[in-house]
Amino acid sequence: MTPLNTNLLLNCMLTISFLILMWRIDDPNILITLFAFLGFLMFLVLKFILVLRDRKSKSSK
């Protein structure tokens, strides 16, 4: 996969997971809210890793 496609897919997944988190924030079952939050954090960490790796590869050139 090219970096542009990877970034676009990750941005879409980050947006979708955020929307699911906002949709489930008032759920009476705390586990559903916790899993939605953990899913959002997972995509957020992946985004940070990809951005830092991309910046590191650009600065070494």
Short mmCIF file of C-alpha atoms in Angstrom, two decimals:
data_model
loop_
_atom_site.label_atom_id
_atom_site.label_comp_id
_atom_site.label_asym_id
_atom_site.label_seq_id
_atom_site.Cartn_x
_atom_site.Cartn_y
_atom_site.Cartn_z
CA MET A 1 0.00 0.00 0.00
CA THR A 2 1.24 3.47 -0.76
CA PRO A 3 1.67 5.94 2.11
CA LEU A 4 -1.13 8.14 0.76
CA ASN A 5 -3.60 5.24 0.74
CA THR A 6 -2.47 4.19 4.21
CA ASN A 7 -2.92 7.69 5.62
CA LEU A 8 -6.33 8.07 3.99
CA LEU A 9 -7.54 4.70 5.30
CA LEU A 10 -6.23 5.43 8.79
CA ASN A 11 -7.90 8.85 8.83
CA CYS A 12 -11.21 7.26 7.81
CA MET A 13 -10.91 4.59 10.50
CA LEU A 14 -9.99 7.23 13.10
CA THR A 15 -13.05 9.28 12.15
CA ILE A 16 -15.36 6.26 12.22
CA SER A 17 -14.05 5.10 15.60
CA PHE A 18 -14.53 8.62 16.99
CA LEU A 19 -18.12 8.70 15.72
CA ILE A 20 -18.79 5.29 17.29
CA LEU A 21 -17.30 6.56 20.55
CA MET A 22 -19.55 9.63 20.53
CA TRP A 23 -22.57 7.46 19.67
CA ARG A 24 -21.89 5.04 22.55
CA ILE A 25 -20.68 7.54 25.18
CA ASP A 26 -23.99 7.51 27.12
CA ASP A 27 -24.48 3.75 27.00
CA PRO A 28 -25.48 2.33 30.40
CA ASN A 29 -23.06 -0.57 29.95
CA ILE A 30 -19.60 0.80 30.77
CA LEU A 31 -17.84 -1.97 28.85
CA ILE A 32 -19.25 -0.79 25.52
CA THR A 33 -18.02 2.74 26.20
CA LEU A 34 -14.64 1.41 27.33
CA PHE A 35 -14.20 -0.74 24.21
CA ALA A 36 -15.19 2.17 21.96
CA PHE A 37 -12.62 4.36 23.73
CA LEU A 38 -9.92 1.70 23.44
CA GLY A 39 -10.66 1.30 19.73
CA PHE A 40 -10.33 5.04 19.23
CA LEU A 41 -7.04 5.08 21.16
CA MET A 42 -5.71 2.20 19.08
CA PHE A 43 -6.20 4.12 15.83
CA LEU A 44 -4.81 7.28 17.44
CA VAL A 45 -1.60 5.48 18.47
CA LEU A 46 -1.29 3.97 14.99
CA LYS A 47 -1.63 7.45 13.48
CA PHE A 48 1.08 8.84 15.78
CA ILE A 49 3.42 5.98 14.91
CA LEU A 50 2.93 6.44 11.17
CA VAL A 51 3.39 10.22 11.35
CA LEU A 52 6.57 9.93 13.43
CA ARG A 53 7.97 7.24 11.14
CA ASP A 54 7.18 9.37 8.08
CA ARG A 55 8.85 12.45 9.59
CA LYS A 56 11.91 10.41 10.57
CA SER A 57 12.29 9.02 7.05
CA LYS A 58 11.91 12.50 5.51
CA SER A 59 14.49 14.07 7.85
CA SER A 60 17.09 11.38 7.14
CA LYS A 61 16.97 12.01 3.37
#
